[in-house]
Structure formats: C-alpha cells, structure tokens
Amino acid sequence: MNDLDTAWTPHERDRLDALPREREPPPALKARITDALRRQGTLTESSGARPSPPTASRWFLRAAATVGIFMAGALAGRITAPGGSPTDFVPSTGSALAPAERVQRTGSSYVESVADLVGALGSVPPETAGQGREVALSALRGAAEYVVRLPGHDPDVERLLVELRAAEGP
Amino acid sequence: MYQMALRLLGGHERDAEEVVQEAWLRAAEGLRGFEWRSRLRTWLIGITVNCARELTRDPTRRRAERLDGRVCAASVPPEVPDPDLERAILALSPEARFVLILHDLEGYSHAEIAARLGIEEGTSRSRLSRGRARVRAALDAGEQEEEEA
C-alpha cells in the first residue's frame, strides 16, 4: 500500500485544509521564552514599559533611540508585538549580528513606531507630532541614502530619495 | 510554531511548550547561520520538527505517550474547527503522525520529510499511507456511531 492508494477525497482534503495552522501560545509560555532568551544573552531589556496607548512624546523618545540604534525585528518583533511582553528589546551588545539580519530586525520596529505616532496624532500637540515627523523623515532619508547604493538599480528608490532630500531641505 | 508542536506531540500541551521554547532558543542561536534564501517560517518549522522529534525519541516520553495518548487525543477542545479530524490525527502513532502532518498539512514532499526525519522516502510513503488509513477509519467509525445514536 502506498500513499497514492490512500489519497484524500476532495471532501477530506477540504477538511484538512480547514484545520488551523496557527494557535496563540499560552501567555505564560511567551514570558518563559522571553526569560530564557534573556538568560541565553540573546535579548537584553532596554528602556521601560511600552506605551499603551502610545503617546507622541513617548514615541518621540523611542524613535530618536531607534534612529541611532536600529532595533527589534523578526524575533524581537514577534515577542514585542501587541499582546506580547510589555518591554522593548535590543540585541545584546555582545552579539555581532550580520548587517542583513539587522536590517530585517529594524524594519518592523521602524514601521511599528511610525504607526504608533500616527495612532497618537489625535491626542498630542501639533509641534510634538511635527518633531516626530521630522525624526521619521530623517530615518527614512538616511536609509534611502544607503539603499540606493545596494546592488540592483531601482529608479523608484532614487526618486524617493530625491523627494526626501527636497522635503528635508538643505 | 505552537500549533505545529502541539499536533506533532499528540496534543500534549506541556511537551509542546517545551519544544517551542527550545526551538526559539535554537533559532536565536542559529540566526546567524540562517540562509536568507529560504523563508523564515520554513526554517523555524524545521527547528520545531527537530526538537519535537528529539522529544518523541526519549524513551521515558514514549512510555508516557503510550499510557496517556488516548486521554490527550480525547481532550481536544470543542472550539477546534474539526475536532473529530483533529482527534484522529493526534491519536496516530508518532511516526505516522509526523509524516501525515508534514505532508498533508504543511505541504512537505516525501524527499523533504525523509531528509528531515532521517528515514527513507519509501518509509515516509508507507507511514503516510498508514496514517491516512487510520484517520479515515477513525472518522468513519465516528460517523457510524453518530448514525446509530
């Protein structure tokens, strides 16, 4: 008997396809994994609790740090996602992550931070929101300056860089 | 990862938690060796499968599964979309269960399963066939019971 003899009927196949592929792990497990990663030295706790709901002033401080440090990513990003551990994490100073890994780690954090700022717009003074916008643009422009130097000509990125330079001024 | 580990381990929540934790630790250690050509999810699933496989090969755990495997498979919560099917998969032997989950739920080929589990492709095929037959028999038996009731 081989697997072709026992192939699923379309109805059975539909039932299998409908089974969930993801399930939220117990909250205690997330906390245990975070602790274990910290003990392992992969994650180190950085600043205090994550704002919830976010405020632009807190975001501003966090974004200012993010521009310099470039943090989070696939692993930490999942752990610090909404509903996850209420702390920010950065790679431990001892780990020398490869540049491509760091780019992956930082991208989600940057986008998440800008989204936080947008979410806080209704509750902050315009000047604070303006400062946040400047930081977001600086980071975007800084990244674009380097992205255009990567292999693979991309006219869209070059156009974006020109626009960002113009928006930021001399 | 958690759902995958839970299924591979026959619904044993404590074992699944242990495996997910170990998989994250290994992933964090091995991130530098991750080849960006492959998808991150595929890579993480591979690590999870390895951890689960190591756990099921532990002789102490194997004895425990023989003793309480039926209990675990029977305790599938009712909110699961298809509890009968879920229960039938969890009740399989670990050997058949691993292959059926990887092939029929995760879309691995027999060659990939063979490489991942360290078995021959023919073994993967026969385990899949056995697993499917048992799942089908369990579903049929369940439907028959419902009709009789």
PDB file of C-alpha atoms in Angstrom:
ATOM      1  CA  MET A   1       0.000   0.000   0.000  1.00  0.00           C
ATOM      2  CA  ASN A   2       1.409   3.452  -0.866  1.00  0.00           C
ATOM      3  CA  ASP A   3       0.138   6.956  -0.287  1.00  0.00           C
ATOM      4  CA  LEU A   4      -1.472   7.155  -3.740  1.00  0.00           C
ATOM      5  CA  ASP A   5      -3.821   4.323  -2.803  1.00  0.00           C
ATOM      6  CA  THR A   6      -4.970   6.286   0.227  1.00  0.00           C
ATOM      7  CA  ALA A   7      -5.178   9.749  -1.344  1.00  0.00           C
ATOM      8  CA  TRP A   8      -7.765  12.010   0.275  1.00  0.00           C
ATOM      9  CA  THR A   9     -11.106  12.634  -1.370  1.00  0.00           C
ATOM     10  CA  PRO A  10     -11.837  16.293  -2.190  1.00  0.00           C
ATOM     11  CA  HIS A  11     -14.114  16.480   0.857  1.00  0.00           C
ATOM     12  CA  GLU A  12     -11.429  15.056   3.142  1.00  0.00           C
ATOM     13  CA  ARG A  13      -8.873  17.404   1.602  1.00  0.00           C
ATOM     14  CA  ASP A  14     -11.131  20.370   2.344  1.00  0.00           C
ATOM     15  CA  ARG A  15     -11.412  19.286   5.962  1.00  0.00           C
ATOM     16  CA  LEU A  16      -7.640  19.047   6.273  1.00  0.00           C
ATOM     17  CA  ASP A  17      -7.150  22.424   4.634  1.00  0.00           C
ATOM     18  CA  ALA A  18      -9.597  23.972   7.085  1.00  0.00           C
ATOM     19  CA  LEU A  19      -7.587  22.895  10.141  1.00  0.00           C
ATOM     20  CA  PRO A  20      -5.851  25.901  11.719  1.00  0.00           C
ATOM     21  CA  ARG A  21      -2.106  26.202  11.136  1.00  0.00           C
ATOM     22  CA  GLU A  22      -1.518  28.717  13.909  1.00  0.00           C
ATOM     23  CA  ARG A  23      -2.587  28.875  17.525  1.00  0.00           C
ATOM     24  CA  GLU A  24      -1.845  31.548  20.075  1.00  0.00           C
ATOM     25  CA  PRO A  25       0.551  30.085  22.654  1.00  0.00           C
ATOM     26  CA  PRO A  26      -0.312  30.429  26.352  1.00  0.00           C
ATOM     27  CA  PRO A  27       0.778  33.835  27.738  1.00  0.00           C
ATOM     28  CA  ALA A  28       2.948  32.128  30.338  1.00  0.00           C
ATOM     29  CA  LEU A  29       4.905  30.441  27.554  1.00  0.00           C
ATOM     30  CA  LYS A  30       5.733  33.776  25.926  1.00  0.00           C
ATOM     31  CA  ALA A  31       7.026  35.059  29.234  1.00  0.00           C
ATOM     32  CA  ARG A  32       9.091  31.895  29.778  1.00  0.00           C
ATOM     33  CA  ILE A  33      10.635  32.136  26.322  1.00  0.00           C
ATOM     34  CA  THR A  34      11.455  35.797  26.834  1.00  0.00           C
ATOM     35  CA  ASP A  35      13.146  34.971  30.138  1.00  0.00           C
ATOM     36  CA  ALA A  36      15.027  32.064  28.581  1.00  0.00           C
ATOM     37  CA  LEU A  37      16.254  34.229  25.690  1.00  0.00           C
ATOM     38  CA  ARG A  38      17.371  36.854  28.142  1.00  0.00           C
ATOM     39  CA  ARG A  39      19.268  34.254  30.190  1.00  0.00           C
ATOM     40  CA  GLN A  40      20.785  32.971  26.963  1.00  0.00           C
ATOM     41  CA  GLY A  41      22.026  36.505  26.282  1.00  0.00           C
ATOM     42  CA  THR A  42      20.141  36.876  23.014  1.00  0.00           C
ATOM     43  CA  LEU A  43      17.880  39.602  24.328  1.00  0.00           C
ATOM     44  CA  THR A  44      18.568  42.376  26.746  1.00  0.00           C
ATOM     45  CA  GLU A  45      15.947  44.582  28.258  1.00  0.00           C
ATOM     46  CA  SER A  46      16.230  48.189  27.219  1.00  0.00           C
ATOM     47  CA  SER A  47      14.045  51.051  28.314  1.00  0.00           C
ATOM     48  CA  GLY A  48      10.834  50.848  30.337  1.00  0.00           C
ATOM     49  CA  ALA A  49       7.336  49.763  29.534  1.00  0.00           C
ATOM     50  CA  ARG A  50       5.915  50.113  26.091  1.00  0.00           C
ATOM     51  CA  PRO A  51       3.342  52.903  25.877  1.00  0.00           C
ATOM     52  CA  SER A  52      -0.199  51.685  25.686  1.00  0.00           C
ATOM     53  CA  PRO A  53      -1.897  53.581  24.217  1.00  0.00           C
ATOM     54  CA  PRO A  54       1.103  55.274  22.598  1.00  0.00           C
ATOM     55  CA  THR A  55       1.711  58.957  23.047  1.00  0.00           C
ATOM     56  CA  ALA A  56       3.702  61.034  20.598  1.00  0.00           C
ATOM     57  CA  SER A  57       6.122  62.289  23.248  1.00  0.00           C
ATOM     58  CA  ARG A  58       6.996  58.754  24.330  1.00  0.00           C
ATOM     59  CA  TRP A  59       7.139  57.744  20.704  1.00  0.00           C
ATOM     60  CA  PHE A  60       9.495  60.610  20.002  1.00  0.00           C
ATOM     61  CA  LEU A  61      11.965  59.410  22.620  1.00  0.00           C
ATOM     62  CA  ARG A  62      11.711  55.842  21.377  1.00  0.00           C
ATOM     63  CA  ALA A  63      12.041  56.842  17.736  1.00  0.00           C
ATOM     64  CA  ALA A  64      15.054  59.025  18.489  1.00  0.00           C
ATOM     65  CA  ALA A  65      16.728  55.999  20.010  1.00  0.00           C
ATOM     66  CA  THR A  66      15.601  53.822  17.141  1.00  0.00           C
ATOM     67  CA  VAL A  67      17.206  56.076  14.554  1.00  0.00           C
ATOM     68  CA  GLY A  68      20.575  55.602  16.227  1.00  0.00           C
ATOM     69  CA  ILE A  69      20.324  52.025  17.361  1.00  0.00           C
ATOM     70  CA  PHE A  70      18.019  50.348  14.812  1.00  0.00           C
ATOM     71  CA  MET A  71      16.460  47.617  16.869  1.00  0.00           C
ATOM     72  CA  ALA A  72      13.951  44.756  17.037  1.00  0.00           C
ATOM     73  CA  GLY A  73      12.969  42.608  14.057  1.00  0.00           C
ATOM     74  CA  ALA A  74      11.708  39.182  13.211  1.00  0.00           C
ATOM     75  CA  LEU A  75      12.431  37.628  16.582  1.00  0.00           C
ATOM     76  CA  ALA A  76      12.118  40.516  18.993  1.00  0.00           C
ATOM     77  CA  GLY A  77       9.335  41.978  16.871  1.00  0.00           C
ATOM     78  CA  ARG A  78       7.173  38.943  17.454  1.00  0.00           C
ATOM     79  CA  ILE A  79       7.815  38.974  21.148  1.00  0.00           C
ATOM     80  CA  THR A  80       7.150  42.696  21.477  1.00  0.00           C
ATOM     81  CA  ALA A  81       4.077  42.580  19.230  1.00  0.00           C
ATOM     82  CA  PRO A  82       0.782  43.773  20.735  1.00  0.00           C
ATOM     83  CA  GLY A  83      -0.172  41.313  23.427  1.00  0.00           C
ATOM     84  CA  GLY A  84       3.401  40.200  23.914  1.00  0.00           C
ATOM     85  CA  SER A  85       5.882  41.126  26.587  1.00  0.00           C
ATOM     86  CA  PRO A  86       5.498  44.773  27.644  1.00  0.00           C
ATOM     87  CA  THR A  87       9.137  45.645  27.185  1.00  0.00           C
ATOM     88  CA  ASP A  88      11.397  46.728  24.352  1.00  0.00           C
ATOM     89  CA  PHE A  89      14.344  44.587  23.465  1.00  0.00           C
ATOM     90  CA  VAL A  90      17.571  45.191  21.627  1.00  0.00           C
ATOM     91  CA  PRO A  91      20.157  42.631  20.573  1.00  0.00           C
ATOM     92  CA  SER A  92      22.713  42.213  23.344  1.00  0.00           C
ATOM     93  CA  THR A  93      25.815  44.282  22.830  1.00  0.00           C
ATOM     94  CA  GLY A  94      27.930  41.141  22.690  1.00  0.00           C
ATOM     95  CA  SER A  95      26.217  39.724  19.616  1.00  0.00           C
ATOM     96  CA  ALA A  96      27.618  40.804  16.269  1.00  0.00           C
ATOM     97  CA  LEU A  97      24.587  40.395  14.032  1.00  0.00           C
ATOM     98  CA  ALA A  98      25.164  40.339  10.319  1.00  0.00           C
ATOM     99  CA  PRO A  99      24.015  43.536   8.571  1.00  0.00           C
ATOM    100  CA  ALA A 100      21.234  41.839   6.624  1.00  0.00           C
ATOM    101  CA  GLU A 101      19.833  40.392   9.825  1.00  0.00           C
ATOM    102  CA  ARG A 102      19.912  43.796  11.463  1.00  0.00           C
ATOM    103  CA  VAL A 103      18.064  45.348   8.535  1.00  0.00           C
ATOM    104  CA  GLN A 104      15.337  42.742   8.943  1.00  0.00           C
ATOM    105  CA  ARG A 105      15.225  43.331  12.680  1.00  0.00           C
ATOM    106  CA  THR A 106      14.951  47.088  12.349  1.00  0.00           C
ATOM    107  CA  GLY A 107      12.413  47.367   9.567  1.00  0.00           C
ATOM    108  CA  SER A 108       9.424  46.172  11.513  1.00  0.00           C
ATOM    109  CA  SER A 109      10.369  48.307  14.509  1.00  0.00           C
ATOM    110  CA  TYR A 110      10.594  51.462  12.422  1.00  0.00           C
ATOM    111  CA  VAL A 111       7.265  50.869  10.694  1.00  0.00           C
ATOM    112  CA  GLU A 112       5.632  49.970  14.004  1.00  0.00           C
ATOM    113  CA  SER A 113       6.947  53.154  15.612  1.00  0.00           C
ATOM    114  CA  VAL A 114       5.661  55.377  12.812  1.00  0.00           C
ATOM    115  CA  ALA A 115       2.305  53.604  13.056  1.00  0.00           C
ATOM    116  CA  ASP A 116       2.303  54.362  16.803  1.00  0.00           C
ATOM    117  CA  LEU A 117       2.893  58.018  16.027  1.00  0.00           C
ATOM    118  CA  VAL A 118       0.024  58.089  13.551  1.00  0.00           C
ATOM    119  CA  GLY A 119      -2.192  56.409  16.142  1.00  0.00           C
ATOM    120  CA  ALA A 120      -1.344  59.097  18.678  1.00  0.00           C
ATOM    121  CA  LEU A 121      -1.945  62.097  16.409  1.00  0.00           C
ATOM    122  CA  GLY A 122      -5.352  62.958  17.843  1.00  0.00           C
ATOM    123  CA  SER A 123      -4.041  63.332  21.382  1.00  0.00           C
ATOM    124  CA  VAL A 124      -0.793  65.306  21.059  1.00  0.00           C
ATOM    125  CA  PRO A 125       0.153  68.912  20.371  1.00  0.00           C
ATOM    126  CA  PRO A 126       0.928  69.644  16.718  1.00  0.00           C
ATOM    127  CA  GLU A 127       4.539  70.618  17.497  1.00  0.00           C
ATOM    128  CA  THR A 128       5.202  67.223  19.081  1.00  0.00           C
ATOM    129  CA  ALA A 129       3.712  65.475  16.086  1.00  0.00           C
ATOM    130  CA  GLY A 130       5.857  67.673  13.866  1.00  0.00           C
ATOM    131  CA  GLN A 131       9.018  66.655  15.721  1.00  0.00           C
ATOM    132  CA  GLY A 132       8.023  63.032  15.303  1.00  0.00           C
ATOM    133  CA  ARG A 133       7.510  63.556  11.610  1.00  0.00           C
ATOM    134  CA  GLU A 134      10.984  65.070  11.283  1.00  0.00           C
ATOM    135  CA  VAL A 135      12.574  62.106  13.011  1.00  0.00           C
ATOM    136  CA  ALA A 136      10.616  59.674  10.835  1.00  0.00           C
ATOM    137  CA  LEU A 137      11.677  61.511   7.683  1.00  0.00           C
ATOM    138  CA  SER A 138      15.315  61.661   8.780  1.00  0.00           C
ATOM    139  CA  ALA A 139      15.390  57.945   9.347  1.00  0.00           C
ATOM    140  CA  LEU A 140      13.676  57.299   6.035  1.00  0.00           C
ATOM    141  CA  ARG A 141      16.079  59.552   4.187  1.00  0.00           C
ATOM    142  CA  GLY A 142      19.086  58.064   5.977  1.00  0.00           C
ATOM    143  CA  ALA A 143      18.033  54.590   4.964  1.00  0.00           C
ATOM    144  CA  ALA A 144      17.289  55.653   1.380  1.00  0.00           C
ATOM    145  CA  GLU A 145      20.789  57.150   1.050  1.00  0.00           C
ATOM    146  CA  TYR A 146      22.190  53.668   1.605  1.00  0.00           C
ATOM    147  CA  VAL A 147      19.511  51.639  -0.156  1.00  0.00           C
ATOM    148  CA  VAL A 148      20.363  53.330  -3.471  1.00  0.00           C
ATOM    149  CA  ARG A 149      23.940  52.069  -3.086  1.00  0.00           C
ATOM    150  CA  LEU A 150      22.864  48.447  -2.813  1.00  0.00           C
ATOM    151  CA  PRO A 151      23.206  46.234  -5.891  1.00  0.00           C
ATOM    152  CA  GLY A 152      20.210  46.398  -8.199  1.00  0.00           C
ATOM    153  CA  HIS A 153      19.198  49.681  -9.814  1.00  0.00           C
ATOM    154  CA  ASP A 154      15.797  50.827  -8.564  1.00  0.00           C
ATOM    155  CA  PRO A 155      14.548  54.127 -10.047  1.00  0.00           C
ATOM    156  CA  ASP A 156      11.671  54.272  -7.545  1.00  0.00           C
ATOM    157  CA  VAL A 157      14.067  54.398  -4.610  1.00  0.00           C
ATOM    158  CA  GLU A 158      16.152  57.056  -6.340  1.00  0.00           C
ATOM    159  CA  ARG A 159      13.056  59.164  -6.936  1.00  0.00           C
ATOM    160  CA  LEU A 160      12.047  58.681  -3.313  1.00  0.00           C
ATOM    161  CA  LEU A 161      15.467  59.853  -2.174  1.00  0.00           C
ATOM    162  CA  VAL A 162      15.264  62.988  -4.328  1.00  0.00           C
ATOM    163  CA  GLU A 163      11.839  63.779  -2.871  1.00  0.00           C
ATOM    164  CA  LEU A 164      13.020  63.168   0.680  1.00  0.00           C
ATOM    165  CA  ARG A 165      16.075  65.382   0.218  1.00  0.00           C
ATOM    166  CA  ALA A 166      13.804  68.107  -1.115  1.00  0.00           C
ATOM    167  CA  ALA A 167      11.356  67.685   1.757  1.00  0.00           C
ATOM    168  CA  GLU A 168      14.083  67.824   4.368  1.00  0.00           C
ATOM    169  CA  GLY A 169      15.747  70.897   2.874  1.00  0.00           C
ATOM    170  CA  PRO A 170      19.457  71.698   2.631  1.00  0.00           C
TER     171      PRO A 170
ATOM    172  CA  MET B   1       5.068  27.023  15.894  1.00  0.00           C
ATOM    173  CA  TYR B   2       2.903  26.248  18.897  1.00  0.00           C
ATOM    174  CA  GLN B   3       0.074  24.691  16.875  1.00  0.00           C
ATOM    175  CA  MET B   4       2.562  22.649  14.898  1.00  0.00           C
ATOM    176  CA  ALA B   5       4.336  21.398  18.032  1.00  0.00           C
ATOM    177  CA  LEU B   6       1.029  20.589  19.695  1.00  0.00           C
ATOM    178  CA  ARG B   7      -0.063  18.426  16.770  1.00  0.00           C
ATOM    179  CA  LEU B   8       3.286  16.712  16.351  1.00  0.00           C
ATOM    180  CA  LEU B   9       3.250  15.801  20.027  1.00  0.00           C
ATOM    181  CA  GLY B  10      -0.246  14.357  20.025  1.00  0.00           C
ATOM    182  CA  GLY B  11      -1.869  17.252  21.858  1.00  0.00           C
ATOM    183  CA  HIS B  12       0.464  17.200  24.883  1.00  0.00           C
ATOM    184  CA  GLU B  13       0.484  20.848  25.881  1.00  0.00           C
ATOM    185  CA  ARG B  14       3.413  20.652  28.275  1.00  0.00           C
ATOM    186  CA  ASP B  15       5.598  18.897  25.731  1.00  0.00           C
ATOM    187  CA  ALA B  16       4.553  21.383  23.039  1.00  0.00           C
ATOM    188  CA  GLU B  17       5.529  24.291  25.266  1.00  0.00           C
ATOM    189  CA  GLU B  18       8.886  22.684  25.989  1.00  0.00           C
ATOM    190  CA  VAL B  19       9.503  22.186  22.280  1.00  0.00           C
ATOM    191  CA  VAL B  20       8.515  25.732  21.303  1.00  0.00           C
ATOM    192  CA  GLN B  21      10.788  27.183  23.968  1.00  0.00           C
ATOM    193  CA  GLU B  22      13.707  25.019  22.885  1.00  0.00           C
ATOM    194  CA  ALA B  23      13.041  25.865  19.226  1.00  0.00           C
ATOM    195  CA  TRP B  24      13.159  29.606  19.944  1.00  0.00           C
ATOM    196  CA  LEU B  25      16.421  29.234  21.834  1.00  0.00           C
ATOM    197  CA  ARG B  26      17.956  27.274  18.981  1.00  0.00           C
ATOM    198  CA  ALA B  27      16.591  29.738  16.431  1.00  0.00           C
ATOM    199  CA  ALA B  28      18.133  32.635  18.327  1.00  0.00           C
ATOM    200  CA  GLU B  29      21.470  30.828  18.486  1.00  0.00           C
ATOM    201  CA  GLY B  30      21.324  29.820  14.834  1.00  0.00           C
ATOM    202  CA  LEU B  31      20.052  33.087  13.375  1.00  0.00           C
ATOM    203  CA  ARG B  32      23.490  33.979  12.088  1.00  0.00           C
ATOM    204  CA  GLY B  33      23.576  30.724  10.131  1.00  0.00           C
ATOM    205  CA  PHE B  34      20.125  31.260   8.629  1.00  0.00           C
ATOM    206  CA  GLU B  35      20.289  31.299   4.843  1.00  0.00           C
ATOM    207  CA  TRP B  36      18.107  34.149   3.670  1.00  0.00           C
ATOM    208  CA  ARG B  37      17.285  32.246   0.504  1.00  0.00           C
ATOM    209  CA  SER B  38      14.716  30.208   2.415  1.00  0.00           C
ATOM    210  CA  ARG B  39      11.645  31.511   4.222  1.00  0.00           C
ATOM    211  CA  LEU B  40      11.942  32.243   7.909  1.00  0.00           C
ATOM    212  CA  ARG B  41       8.789  30.224   8.670  1.00  0.00           C
ATOM    213  CA  THR B  42      10.143  27.159   6.879  1.00  0.00           C
ATOM    214  CA  TRP B  43      13.357  27.443   8.824  1.00  0.00           C
ATOM    215  CA  LEU B  44      11.543  27.787  12.152  1.00  0.00           C
ATOM    216  CA  ILE B  45       9.285  24.834  11.343  1.00  0.00           C
ATOM    217  CA  GLY B  46      12.358  22.749  10.606  1.00  0.00           C
ATOM    218  CA  ILE B  47      13.815  23.559  14.009  1.00  0.00           C
ATOM    219  CA  THR B  48      10.478  22.812  15.687  1.00  0.00           C
ATOM    220  CA  VAL B  49      10.244  19.440  13.957  1.00  0.00           C
ATOM    221  CA  ASN B  50      13.767  18.562  15.073  1.00  0.00           C
ATOM    222  CA  CYS B  51      13.022  19.457  18.689  1.00  0.00           C
ATOM    223  CA  ALA B  52       9.739  17.538  18.642  1.00  0.00           C
ATOM    224  CA  ARG B  53      11.411  14.539  17.070  1.00  0.00           C
ATOM    225  CA  GLU B  54      14.110  14.503  19.724  1.00  0.00           C
ATOM    226  CA  LEU B  55      11.478  14.632  22.435  1.00  0.00           C
ATOM    227  CA  THR B  56       9.443  11.773  20.991  1.00  0.00           C
ATOM    228  CA  ARG B  57      12.579   9.634  20.773  1.00  0.00           C
ATOM    229  CA  ASP B  58      13.111   9.990  24.504  1.00  0.00           C
ATOM    230  CA  PRO B  59      12.226   6.530  25.885  1.00  0.00           C
ATOM    231  CA  THR B  60      10.624   7.975  29.028  1.00  0.00           C
ATOM    232  CA  ARG B  61       8.376  10.186  26.971  1.00  0.00           C
ATOM    233  CA  ARG B  62       7.452   7.340  24.644  1.00  0.00           C
ATOM    234  CA  ARG B  63       6.234   5.266  27.574  1.00  0.00           C
ATOM    235  CA  ALA B  64       4.221   8.218  28.865  1.00  0.00           C
ATOM    236  CA  GLU B  65       2.606   8.766  25.474  1.00  0.00           C
ATOM    237  CA  ARG B  66       1.556   5.127  25.277  1.00  0.00           C
ATOM    238  CA  LEU B  67      -0.113   5.493  28.658  1.00  0.00           C
ATOM    239  CA  ASP B  68      -1.911   8.786  28.206  1.00  0.00           C
ATOM    240  CA  GLY B  69      -2.022   9.216  24.406  1.00  0.00           C
ATOM    241  CA  ARG B  70      -5.685   8.308  24.272  1.00  0.00           C
ATOM    242  CA  VAL B  71      -6.523  10.768  27.014  1.00  0.00           C
ATOM    243  CA  CYS B  72      -4.778  13.611  25.161  1.00  0.00           C
ATOM    244  CA  ALA B  73      -6.426  12.833  21.849  1.00  0.00           C
ATOM    245  CA  ALA B  74      -9.805  12.691  23.558  1.00  0.00           C
ATOM    246  CA  SER B  75      -9.334  16.060  25.246  1.00  0.00           C
ATOM    247  CA  VAL B  76      -9.408  18.160  22.065  1.00  0.00           C
ATOM    248  CA  PRO B  77     -11.397  21.258  22.984  1.00  0.00           C
ATOM    249  CA  PRO B  78     -14.790  21.557  21.280  1.00  0.00           C
ATOM    250  CA  GLU B  79     -13.981  25.000  19.811  1.00  0.00           C
ATOM    251  CA  VAL B  80     -11.460  23.372  17.461  1.00  0.00           C
ATOM    252  CA  PRO B  81     -12.891  23.701  13.921  1.00  0.00           C
ATOM    253  CA  ASP B  82     -12.974  19.967  13.187  1.00  0.00           C
ATOM    254  CA  PRO B  83     -12.499  18.123  16.493  1.00  0.00           C
ATOM    255  CA  ASP B  84     -13.073  14.642  15.050  1.00  0.00           C
ATOM    256  CA  LEU B  85     -10.357  15.086  12.444  1.00  0.00           C
ATOM    257  CA  GLU B  86      -8.015  16.743  14.925  1.00  0.00           C
ATOM    258  CA  ARG B  87      -8.546  13.906  17.392  1.00  0.00           C
ATOM    259  CA  ALA B  88      -7.945  11.259  14.720  1.00  0.00           C
ATOM    260  CA  ILE B  89      -4.615  12.853  13.786  1.00  0.00           C
ATOM    261  CA  LEU B  90      -3.483  13.219  17.392  1.00  0.00           C
ATOM    262  CA  ALA B  91      -4.272   9.555  18.077  1.00  0.00           C
ATOM    263  CA  LEU B  92      -1.846   8.317  15.405  1.00  0.00           C
ATOM    264  CA  SER B  93       1.486   6.809  16.334  1.00  0.00           C
ATOM    265  CA  PRO B  94       4.223   9.476  16.443  1.00  0.00           C
ATOM    266  CA  GLU B  95       5.830   8.012  13.311  1.00  0.00           C
ATOM    267  CA  ALA B  96       2.667   8.206  11.213  1.00  0.00           C
ATOM    268  CA  ARG B  97       1.596  11.492  12.791  1.00  0.00           C
ATOM    269  CA  PHE B  98       4.828  13.320  11.934  1.00  0.00           C
ATOM    270  CA  VAL B  99       4.694  12.265   8.298  1.00  0.00           C
ATOM    271  CA  LEU B 100       0.985  12.980   7.881  1.00  0.00           C
ATOM    272  CA  ILE B 101       1.280  16.451   9.418  1.00  0.00           C
ATOM    273  CA  LEU B 102       4.353  17.383   7.410  1.00  0.00           C
ATOM    274  CA  HIS B 103       2.996  16.019   4.131  1.00  0.00           C
ATOM    275  CA  ASP B 104      -0.734  16.673   4.266  1.00  0.00           C
ATOM    276  CA  LEU B 105      -0.872  19.803   6.423  1.00  0.00           C
ATOM    277  CA  GLU B 106       2.448  21.533   5.824  1.00  0.00           C
ATOM    278  CA  GLY B 107       2.997  20.500   2.210  1.00  0.00           C
ATOM    279  CA  TYR B 108       6.411  18.851   2.536  1.00  0.00           C
ATOM    280  CA  SER B 109       7.435  16.364  -0.160  1.00  0.00           C
ATOM    281  CA  HIS B 110       8.449  12.824   0.754  1.00  0.00           C
ATOM    282  CA  ALA B 111      12.046  13.692  -0.125  1.00  0.00           C
ATOM    283  CA  GLU B 112      11.971  16.642   2.288  1.00  0.00           C
ATOM    284  CA  ILE B 113      10.347  14.562   5.014  1.00  0.00           C
ATOM    285  CA  ALA B 114      12.873  11.791   4.519  1.00  0.00           C
ATOM    286  CA  ALA B 115      15.744  14.245   4.860  1.00  0.00           C
ATOM    287  CA  ARG B 116      14.184  15.992   7.858  1.00  0.00           C
ATOM    288  CA  LEU B 117      13.330  12.811   9.784  1.00  0.00           C
ATOM    289  CA  GLY B 118      16.297  10.717   8.684  1.00  0.00           C
ATOM    290  CA  ILE B 119      14.194   7.999   7.050  1.00  0.00           C
ATOM    291  CA  GLU B 120      13.859   6.554   3.563  1.00  0.00           C
ATOM    292  CA  GLU B 121      11.365   8.075   1.147  1.00  0.00           C
ATOM    293  CA  GLY B 122       9.610   4.707   0.919  1.00  0.00           C
ATOM    294  CA  THR B 123       9.233   4.682   4.686  1.00  0.00           C
ATOM    295  CA  SER B 124       7.710   8.148   4.535  1.00  0.00           C
ATOM    296  CA  ARG B 125       5.215   6.954   1.926  1.00  0.00           C
ATOM    297  CA  SER B 126       4.193   3.877   3.859  1.00  0.00           C
ATOM    298  CA  ARG B 127       3.828   5.839   7.121  1.00  0.00           C
ATOM    299  CA  LEU B 128       1.664   8.394   5.332  1.00  0.00           C
ATOM    300  CA  SER B 129      -0.471   5.674   3.863  1.00  0.00           C
ATOM    301  CA  ARG B 130      -0.888   4.002   7.249  1.00  0.00           C
ATOM    302  CA  GLY B 131      -1.699   7.312   8.883  1.00  0.00           C
ATOM    303  CA  ARG B 132      -4.306   8.253   6.307  1.00  0.00           C
ATOM    304  CA  ALA B 133      -5.968   4.854   6.577  1.00  0.00           C
ATOM    305  CA  ARG B 134      -6.194   5.160  10.359  1.00  0.00           C
ATOM    306  CA  VAL B 135      -7.528   8.701  10.251  1.00  0.00           C
ATOM    307  CA  ARG B 136     -10.133   7.651   7.700  1.00  0.00           C
ATOM    308  CA  ALA B 137     -11.113   4.616   9.783  1.00  0.00           C
ATOM    309  CA  ALA B 138     -11.474   6.787  12.886  1.00  0.00           C
ATOM    310  CA  LEU B 139     -13.657   9.286  11.040  1.00  0.00           C
ATOM    311  CA  ASP B 140     -15.798   6.511   9.568  1.00  0.00           C
ATOM    312  CA  ALA B 141     -16.231   4.916  12.989  1.00  0.00           C
ATOM    313  CA  GLY B 142     -17.256   8.256  14.444  1.00  0.00           C
ATOM    314  CA  GLU B 143     -19.822   8.850  11.724  1.00  0.00           C
ATOM    315  CA  GLN B 144     -21.211   5.353  12.194  1.00  0.00           C
ATOM    316  CA  GLU B 145     -21.603   5.945  15.930  1.00  0.00           C
ATOM    317  CA  GLU B 146     -23.455   9.174  15.237  1.00  0.00           C
ATOM    318  CA  GLU B 147     -25.803   7.431  12.827  1.00  0.00           C
ATOM    319  CA  GLU B 148     -26.543   4.673  15.325  1.00  0.00           C
ATOM    320  CA  ALA B 149     -27.204   7.195  18.064  1.00  0.00           C
TER     321      ALA B 149
END
